[in-house]
mmCIF file of C-alpha atoms in Angstrom:
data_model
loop_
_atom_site.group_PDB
_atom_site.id
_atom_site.type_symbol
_atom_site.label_atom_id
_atom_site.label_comp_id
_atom_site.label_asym_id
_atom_site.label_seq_id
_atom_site.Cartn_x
_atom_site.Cartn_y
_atom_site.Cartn_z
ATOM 1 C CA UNK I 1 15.363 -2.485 -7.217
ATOM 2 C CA UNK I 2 15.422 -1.748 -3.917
ATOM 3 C CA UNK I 3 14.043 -4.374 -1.161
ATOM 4 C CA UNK I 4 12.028 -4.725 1.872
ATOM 5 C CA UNK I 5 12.076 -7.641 4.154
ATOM 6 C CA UNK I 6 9.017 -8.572 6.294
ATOM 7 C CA UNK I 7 8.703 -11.032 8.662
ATOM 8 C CA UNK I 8 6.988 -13.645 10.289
ATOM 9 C CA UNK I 9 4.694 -14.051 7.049
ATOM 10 C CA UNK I 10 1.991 -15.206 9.468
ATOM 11 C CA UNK I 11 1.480 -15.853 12.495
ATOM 12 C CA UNK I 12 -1.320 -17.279 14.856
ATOM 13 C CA UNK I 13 -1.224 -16.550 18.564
ATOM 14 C CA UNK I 14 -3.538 -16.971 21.956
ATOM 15 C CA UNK I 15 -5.557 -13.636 22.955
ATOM 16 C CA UNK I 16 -4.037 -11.837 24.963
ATOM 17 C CA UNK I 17 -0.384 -12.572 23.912
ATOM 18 C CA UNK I 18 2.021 -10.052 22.145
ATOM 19 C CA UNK I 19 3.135 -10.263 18.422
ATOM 20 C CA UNK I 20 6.278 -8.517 17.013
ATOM 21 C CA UNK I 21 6.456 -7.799 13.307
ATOM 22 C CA UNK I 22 10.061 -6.820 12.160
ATOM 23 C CA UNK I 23 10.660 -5.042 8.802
ATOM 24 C CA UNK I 24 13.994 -4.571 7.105
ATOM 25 C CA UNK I 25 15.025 -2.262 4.130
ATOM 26 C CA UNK I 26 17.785 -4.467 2.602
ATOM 27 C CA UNK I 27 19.988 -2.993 0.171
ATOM 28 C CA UNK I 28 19.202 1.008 1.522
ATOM 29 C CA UNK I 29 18.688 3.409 4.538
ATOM 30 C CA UNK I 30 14.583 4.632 5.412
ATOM 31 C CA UNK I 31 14.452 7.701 7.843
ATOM 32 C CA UNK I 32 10.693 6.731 7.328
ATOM 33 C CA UNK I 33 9.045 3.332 7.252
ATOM 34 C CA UNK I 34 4.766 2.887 7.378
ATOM 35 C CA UNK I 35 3.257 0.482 8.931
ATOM 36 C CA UNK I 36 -0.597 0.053 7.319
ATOM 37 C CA UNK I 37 -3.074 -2.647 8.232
ATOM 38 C CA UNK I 38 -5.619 -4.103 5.281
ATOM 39 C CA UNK I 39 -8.719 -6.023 6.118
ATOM 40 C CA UNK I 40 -10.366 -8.348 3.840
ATOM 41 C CA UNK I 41 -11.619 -6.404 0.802
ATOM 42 C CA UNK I 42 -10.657 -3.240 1.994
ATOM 43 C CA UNK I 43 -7.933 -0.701 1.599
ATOM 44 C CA UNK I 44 -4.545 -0.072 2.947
ATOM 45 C CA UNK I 45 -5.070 1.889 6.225
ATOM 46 C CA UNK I 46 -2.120 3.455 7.370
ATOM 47 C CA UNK I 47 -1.441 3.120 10.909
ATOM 48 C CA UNK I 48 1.617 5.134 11.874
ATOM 49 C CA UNK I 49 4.821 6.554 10.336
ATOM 50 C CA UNK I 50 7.820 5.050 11.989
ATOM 51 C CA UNK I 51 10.542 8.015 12.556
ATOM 52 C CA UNK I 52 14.364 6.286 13.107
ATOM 53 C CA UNK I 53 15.144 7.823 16.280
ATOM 54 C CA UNK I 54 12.049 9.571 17.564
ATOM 55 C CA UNK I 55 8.919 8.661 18.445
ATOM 56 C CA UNK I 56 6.413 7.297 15.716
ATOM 57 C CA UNK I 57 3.488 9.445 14.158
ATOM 58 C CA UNK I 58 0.348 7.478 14.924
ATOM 59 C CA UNK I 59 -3.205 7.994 12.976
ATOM 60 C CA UNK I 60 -5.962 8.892 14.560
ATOM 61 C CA UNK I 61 -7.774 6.174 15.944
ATOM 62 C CA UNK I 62 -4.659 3.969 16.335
ATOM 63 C CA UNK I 63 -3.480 3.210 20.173
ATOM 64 C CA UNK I 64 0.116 3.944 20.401
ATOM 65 C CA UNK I 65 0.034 1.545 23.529
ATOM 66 C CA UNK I 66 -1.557 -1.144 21.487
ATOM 67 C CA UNK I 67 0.332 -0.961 18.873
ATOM 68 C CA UNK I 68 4.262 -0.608 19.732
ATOM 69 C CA UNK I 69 6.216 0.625 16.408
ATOM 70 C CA UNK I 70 10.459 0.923 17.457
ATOM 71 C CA UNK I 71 12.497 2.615 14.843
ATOM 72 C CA UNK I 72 15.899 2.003 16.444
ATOM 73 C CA UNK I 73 18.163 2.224 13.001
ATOM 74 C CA UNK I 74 17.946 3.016 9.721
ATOM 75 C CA UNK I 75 16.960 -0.499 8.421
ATOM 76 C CA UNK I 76 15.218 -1.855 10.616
ATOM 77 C CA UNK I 77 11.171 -1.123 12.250
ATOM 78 C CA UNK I 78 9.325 -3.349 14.807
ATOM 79 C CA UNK I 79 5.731 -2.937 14.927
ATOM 80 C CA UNK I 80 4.429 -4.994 18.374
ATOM 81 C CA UNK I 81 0.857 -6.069 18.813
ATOM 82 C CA UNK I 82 0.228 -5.793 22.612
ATOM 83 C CA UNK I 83 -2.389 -7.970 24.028
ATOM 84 C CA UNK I 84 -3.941 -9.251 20.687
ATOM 85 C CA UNK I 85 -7.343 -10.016 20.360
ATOM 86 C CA UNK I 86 -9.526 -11.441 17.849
ATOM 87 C CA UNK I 87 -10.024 -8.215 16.214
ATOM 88 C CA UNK I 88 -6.406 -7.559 15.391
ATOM 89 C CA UNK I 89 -6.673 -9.830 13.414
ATOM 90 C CA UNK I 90 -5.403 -8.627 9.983
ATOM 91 C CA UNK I 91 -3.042 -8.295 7.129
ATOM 92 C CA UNK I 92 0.242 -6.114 8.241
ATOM 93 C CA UNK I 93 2.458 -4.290 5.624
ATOM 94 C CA UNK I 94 5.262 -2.396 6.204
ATOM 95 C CA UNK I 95 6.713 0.362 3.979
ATOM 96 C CA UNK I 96 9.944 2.312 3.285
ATOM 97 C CA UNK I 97 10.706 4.763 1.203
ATOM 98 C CA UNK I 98 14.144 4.918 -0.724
ATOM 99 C CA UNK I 99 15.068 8.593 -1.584
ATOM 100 C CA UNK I 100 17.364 6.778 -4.244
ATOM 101 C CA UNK I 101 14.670 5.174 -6.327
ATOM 102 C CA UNK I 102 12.166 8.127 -5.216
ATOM 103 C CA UNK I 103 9.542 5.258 -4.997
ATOM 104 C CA UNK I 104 7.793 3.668 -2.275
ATOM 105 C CA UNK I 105 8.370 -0.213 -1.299
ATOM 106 C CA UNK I 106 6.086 -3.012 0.483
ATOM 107 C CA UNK I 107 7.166 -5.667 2.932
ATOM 108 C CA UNK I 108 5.445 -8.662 2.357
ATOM 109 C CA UNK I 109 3.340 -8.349 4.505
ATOM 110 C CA UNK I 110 2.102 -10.046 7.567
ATOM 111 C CA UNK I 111 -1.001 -12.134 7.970
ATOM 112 C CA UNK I 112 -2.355 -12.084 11.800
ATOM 113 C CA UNK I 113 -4.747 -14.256 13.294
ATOM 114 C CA UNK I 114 -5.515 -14.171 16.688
ATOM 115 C CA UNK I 115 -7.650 -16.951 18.244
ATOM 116 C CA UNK F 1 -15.809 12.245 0.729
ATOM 117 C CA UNK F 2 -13.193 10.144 0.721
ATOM 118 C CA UNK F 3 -9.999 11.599 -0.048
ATOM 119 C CA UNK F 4 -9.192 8.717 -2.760
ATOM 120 C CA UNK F 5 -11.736 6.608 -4.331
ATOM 121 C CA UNK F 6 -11.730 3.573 -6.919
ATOM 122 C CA UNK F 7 -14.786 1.903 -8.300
ATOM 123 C CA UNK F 8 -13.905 -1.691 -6.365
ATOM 124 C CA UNK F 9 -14.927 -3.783 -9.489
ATOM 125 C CA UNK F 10 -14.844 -6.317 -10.292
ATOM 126 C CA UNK F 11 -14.079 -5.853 -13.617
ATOM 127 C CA UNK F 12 -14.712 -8.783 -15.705
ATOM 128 C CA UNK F 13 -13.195 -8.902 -18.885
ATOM 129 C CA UNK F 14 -12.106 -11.645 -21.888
ATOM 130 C CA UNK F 15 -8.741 -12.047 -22.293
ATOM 131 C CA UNK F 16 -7.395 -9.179 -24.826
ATOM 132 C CA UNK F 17 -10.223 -6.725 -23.809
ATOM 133 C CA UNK F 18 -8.788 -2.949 -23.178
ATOM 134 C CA UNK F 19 -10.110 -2.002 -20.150
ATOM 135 C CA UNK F 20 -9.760 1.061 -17.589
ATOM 136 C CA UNK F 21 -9.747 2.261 -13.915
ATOM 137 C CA UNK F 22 -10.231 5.931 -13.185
ATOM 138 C CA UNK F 23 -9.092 6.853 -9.206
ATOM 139 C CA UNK F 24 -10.444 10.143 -7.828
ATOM 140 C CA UNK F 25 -8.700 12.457 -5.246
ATOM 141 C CA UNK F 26 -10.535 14.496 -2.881
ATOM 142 C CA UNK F 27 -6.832 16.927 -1.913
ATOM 143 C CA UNK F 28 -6.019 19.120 -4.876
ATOM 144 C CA UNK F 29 -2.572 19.765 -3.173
ATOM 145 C CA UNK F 30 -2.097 16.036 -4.492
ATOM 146 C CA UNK F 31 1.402 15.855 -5.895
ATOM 147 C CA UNK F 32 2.816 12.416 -6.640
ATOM 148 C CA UNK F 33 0.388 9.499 -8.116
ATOM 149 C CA UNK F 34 0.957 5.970 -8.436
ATOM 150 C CA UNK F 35 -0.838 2.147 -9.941
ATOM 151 C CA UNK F 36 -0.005 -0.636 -7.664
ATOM 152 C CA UNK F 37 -1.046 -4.092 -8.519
ATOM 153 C CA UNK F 38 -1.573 -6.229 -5.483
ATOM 154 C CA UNK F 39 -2.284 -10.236 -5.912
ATOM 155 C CA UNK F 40 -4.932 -11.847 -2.816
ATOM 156 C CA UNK F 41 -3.123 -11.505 0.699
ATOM 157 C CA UNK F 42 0.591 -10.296 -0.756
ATOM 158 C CA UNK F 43 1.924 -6.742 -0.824
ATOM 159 C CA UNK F 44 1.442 -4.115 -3.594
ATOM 160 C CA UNK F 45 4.035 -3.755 -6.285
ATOM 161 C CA UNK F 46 4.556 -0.888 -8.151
ATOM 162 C CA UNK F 47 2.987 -0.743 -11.220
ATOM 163 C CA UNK F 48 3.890 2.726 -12.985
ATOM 164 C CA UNK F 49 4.279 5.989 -11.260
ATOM 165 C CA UNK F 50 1.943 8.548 -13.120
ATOM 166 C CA UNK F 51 2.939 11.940 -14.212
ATOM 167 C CA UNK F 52 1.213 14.731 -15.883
ATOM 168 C CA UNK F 53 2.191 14.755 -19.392
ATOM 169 C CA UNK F 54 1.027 10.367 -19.071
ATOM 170 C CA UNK F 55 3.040 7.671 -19.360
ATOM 171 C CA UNK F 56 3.118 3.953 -21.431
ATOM 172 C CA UNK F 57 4.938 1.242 -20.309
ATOM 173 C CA UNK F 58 4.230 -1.766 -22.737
ATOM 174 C CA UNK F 59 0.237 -2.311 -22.620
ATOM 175 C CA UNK F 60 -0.132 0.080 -19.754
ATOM 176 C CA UNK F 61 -0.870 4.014 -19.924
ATOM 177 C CA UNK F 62 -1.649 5.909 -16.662
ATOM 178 C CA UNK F 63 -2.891 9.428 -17.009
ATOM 179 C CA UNK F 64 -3.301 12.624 -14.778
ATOM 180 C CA UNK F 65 -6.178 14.961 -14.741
ATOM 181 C CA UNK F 66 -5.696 17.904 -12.518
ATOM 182 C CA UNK F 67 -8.381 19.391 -13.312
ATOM 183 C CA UNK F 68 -10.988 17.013 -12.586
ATOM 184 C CA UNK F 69 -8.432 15.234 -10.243
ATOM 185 C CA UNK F 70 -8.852 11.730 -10.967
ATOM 186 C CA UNK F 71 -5.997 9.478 -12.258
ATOM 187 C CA UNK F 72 -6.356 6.347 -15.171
ATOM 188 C CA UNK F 73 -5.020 3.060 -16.040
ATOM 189 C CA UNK F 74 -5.725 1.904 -19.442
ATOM 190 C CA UNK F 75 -4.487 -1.836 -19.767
ATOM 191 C CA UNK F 76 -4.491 -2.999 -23.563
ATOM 192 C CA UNK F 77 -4.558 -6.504 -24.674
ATOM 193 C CA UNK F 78 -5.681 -8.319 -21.343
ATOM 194 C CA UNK F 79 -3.674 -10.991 -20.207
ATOM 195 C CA UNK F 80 -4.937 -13.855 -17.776
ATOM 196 C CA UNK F 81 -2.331 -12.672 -15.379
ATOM 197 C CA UNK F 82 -3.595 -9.224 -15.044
ATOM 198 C CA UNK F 83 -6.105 -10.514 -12.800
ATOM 199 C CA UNK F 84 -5.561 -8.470 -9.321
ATOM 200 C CA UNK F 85 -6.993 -5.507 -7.807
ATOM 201 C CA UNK F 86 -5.122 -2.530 -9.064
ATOM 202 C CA UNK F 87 -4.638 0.271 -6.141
ATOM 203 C CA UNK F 88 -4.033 3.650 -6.394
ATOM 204 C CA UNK F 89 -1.702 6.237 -4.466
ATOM 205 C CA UNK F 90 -2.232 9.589 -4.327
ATOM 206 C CA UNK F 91 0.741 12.077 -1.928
ATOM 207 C CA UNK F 92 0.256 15.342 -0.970
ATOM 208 C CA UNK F 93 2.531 18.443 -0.376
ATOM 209 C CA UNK F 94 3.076 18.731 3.512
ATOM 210 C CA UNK F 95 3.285 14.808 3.936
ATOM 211 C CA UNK F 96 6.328 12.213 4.239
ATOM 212 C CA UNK F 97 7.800 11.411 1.018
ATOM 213 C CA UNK F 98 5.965 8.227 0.449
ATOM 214 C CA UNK F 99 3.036 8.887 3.093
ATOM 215 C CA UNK F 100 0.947 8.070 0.830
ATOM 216 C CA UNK F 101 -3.013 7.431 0.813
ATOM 217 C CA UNK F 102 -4.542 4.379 -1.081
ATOM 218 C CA UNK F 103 -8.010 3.853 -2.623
ATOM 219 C CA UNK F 104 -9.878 0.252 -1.798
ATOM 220 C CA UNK F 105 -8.793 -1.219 -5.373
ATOM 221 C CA UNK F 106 -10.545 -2.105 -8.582
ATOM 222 C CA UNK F 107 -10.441 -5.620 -8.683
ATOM 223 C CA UNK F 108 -10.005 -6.775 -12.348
ATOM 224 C CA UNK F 109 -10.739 -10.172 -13.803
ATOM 225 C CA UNK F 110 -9.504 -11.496 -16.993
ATOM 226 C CA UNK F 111 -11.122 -14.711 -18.266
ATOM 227 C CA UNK F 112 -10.246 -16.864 -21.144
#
């Protein structure tokens, strides 16, 4: 089946610094890769759809200039946490969808604590 | 209203028990449903998609109502390992293939 790479796994940074999260769709090509965050006990909250080539689709209540999402090829999305504070803190998962399987596939997720 | 709900559980269960989720959607222009199991702090893996006419896959059987638009897992014969919260994901006509929106989980657990 088809793959998605996530990665770091986890992470712990100083407020105020900047965290890049990379995910990777191994083995085929996503036009389209989600980026959803997931606090404890909650649901997956989509934050943007990543667009290779053009500018991400962000949800409402999501700063685009907080959250940095670069969709430069067809494998690869970078979501970047500008300026983390202790509130970002949170579980990131990535998604891409593979028109070949017709199915929907989850990084593994990153886990983000920010001191 | 939420446009996808799950009751969050948890469901606790003896090992063997047949138990059930149900997942309501709010968007009647719903057209692709899914189960994902997700295990504490990993991703979701796909469990089954779910189609109208339902579908088995060993001790598993989703179902679709379109109707009453709710979706159901039926797991049969509990296993220990089938402890996990069990999302559902609902798309909609007019979104990215695979924009899809989740419900909180039913958190299932199966004890000896």
């Amino acid at each position: 089946g088809a793959v998605v790479s996530q990665h770091p796994s986890w992470v712990i940074c100083k407020s105020g610094t900047s965290v890049k999260i990379e995910c990777r769709s191994l083995d085929f090509q996503a036009t389209t890769m989600f980026w959803y965050r997931q606090f404890p006990k909650q649901s997956l909250m989509l934050m943007a759809t990543s667009n290779e080539g053009s500018k991400a689709t962000y949800e409402q209540g999501v700063e685009k200039d907080k959250f940095l999402i670069n969709h430069a090829s067809l494998t690869l999305s970078t979501l970047t946490v500008t300026s983390a504070h202790p509130e970002d803190s949170s579980f990131y998962i990535c998604s891409a969808y593979s028109l070949r399987n017709e199915k929907l596939f989850f990084g593994s997720g990153t886990q983000l604590s920010v001191l | 209203r939420k446009e996808v709900e799950q009751d969050p559980g948890p469901f606790n269960v003896p090992e063997g028990a047949t138990v059930a989720f149900n997942c309501t959607y709010s968007n009647s222009a719903s057209q692709s449903f899914f189960w994902y199991r997700q295990d504490c702090r990993k991703e979701p893996k796909l469990l089954m998609s779910v189609y109208s006419s339902g579908n088995e896959d060993g001790r598993f059987t989703a179902q679709l109502n379109r109707a009453s638009q709710y979706i159901s897992l039926l797991i049969r014969d509990s296993k220990l390992s089938d402890s996990a919260t069990y999302l559902c994901g609902v798309g909609y006509y007019g979104g990215s293939q695979g924009n899809l929106i989740f419900g909180k989980g039913t958190k299932l657990s199966v004890k000896p």
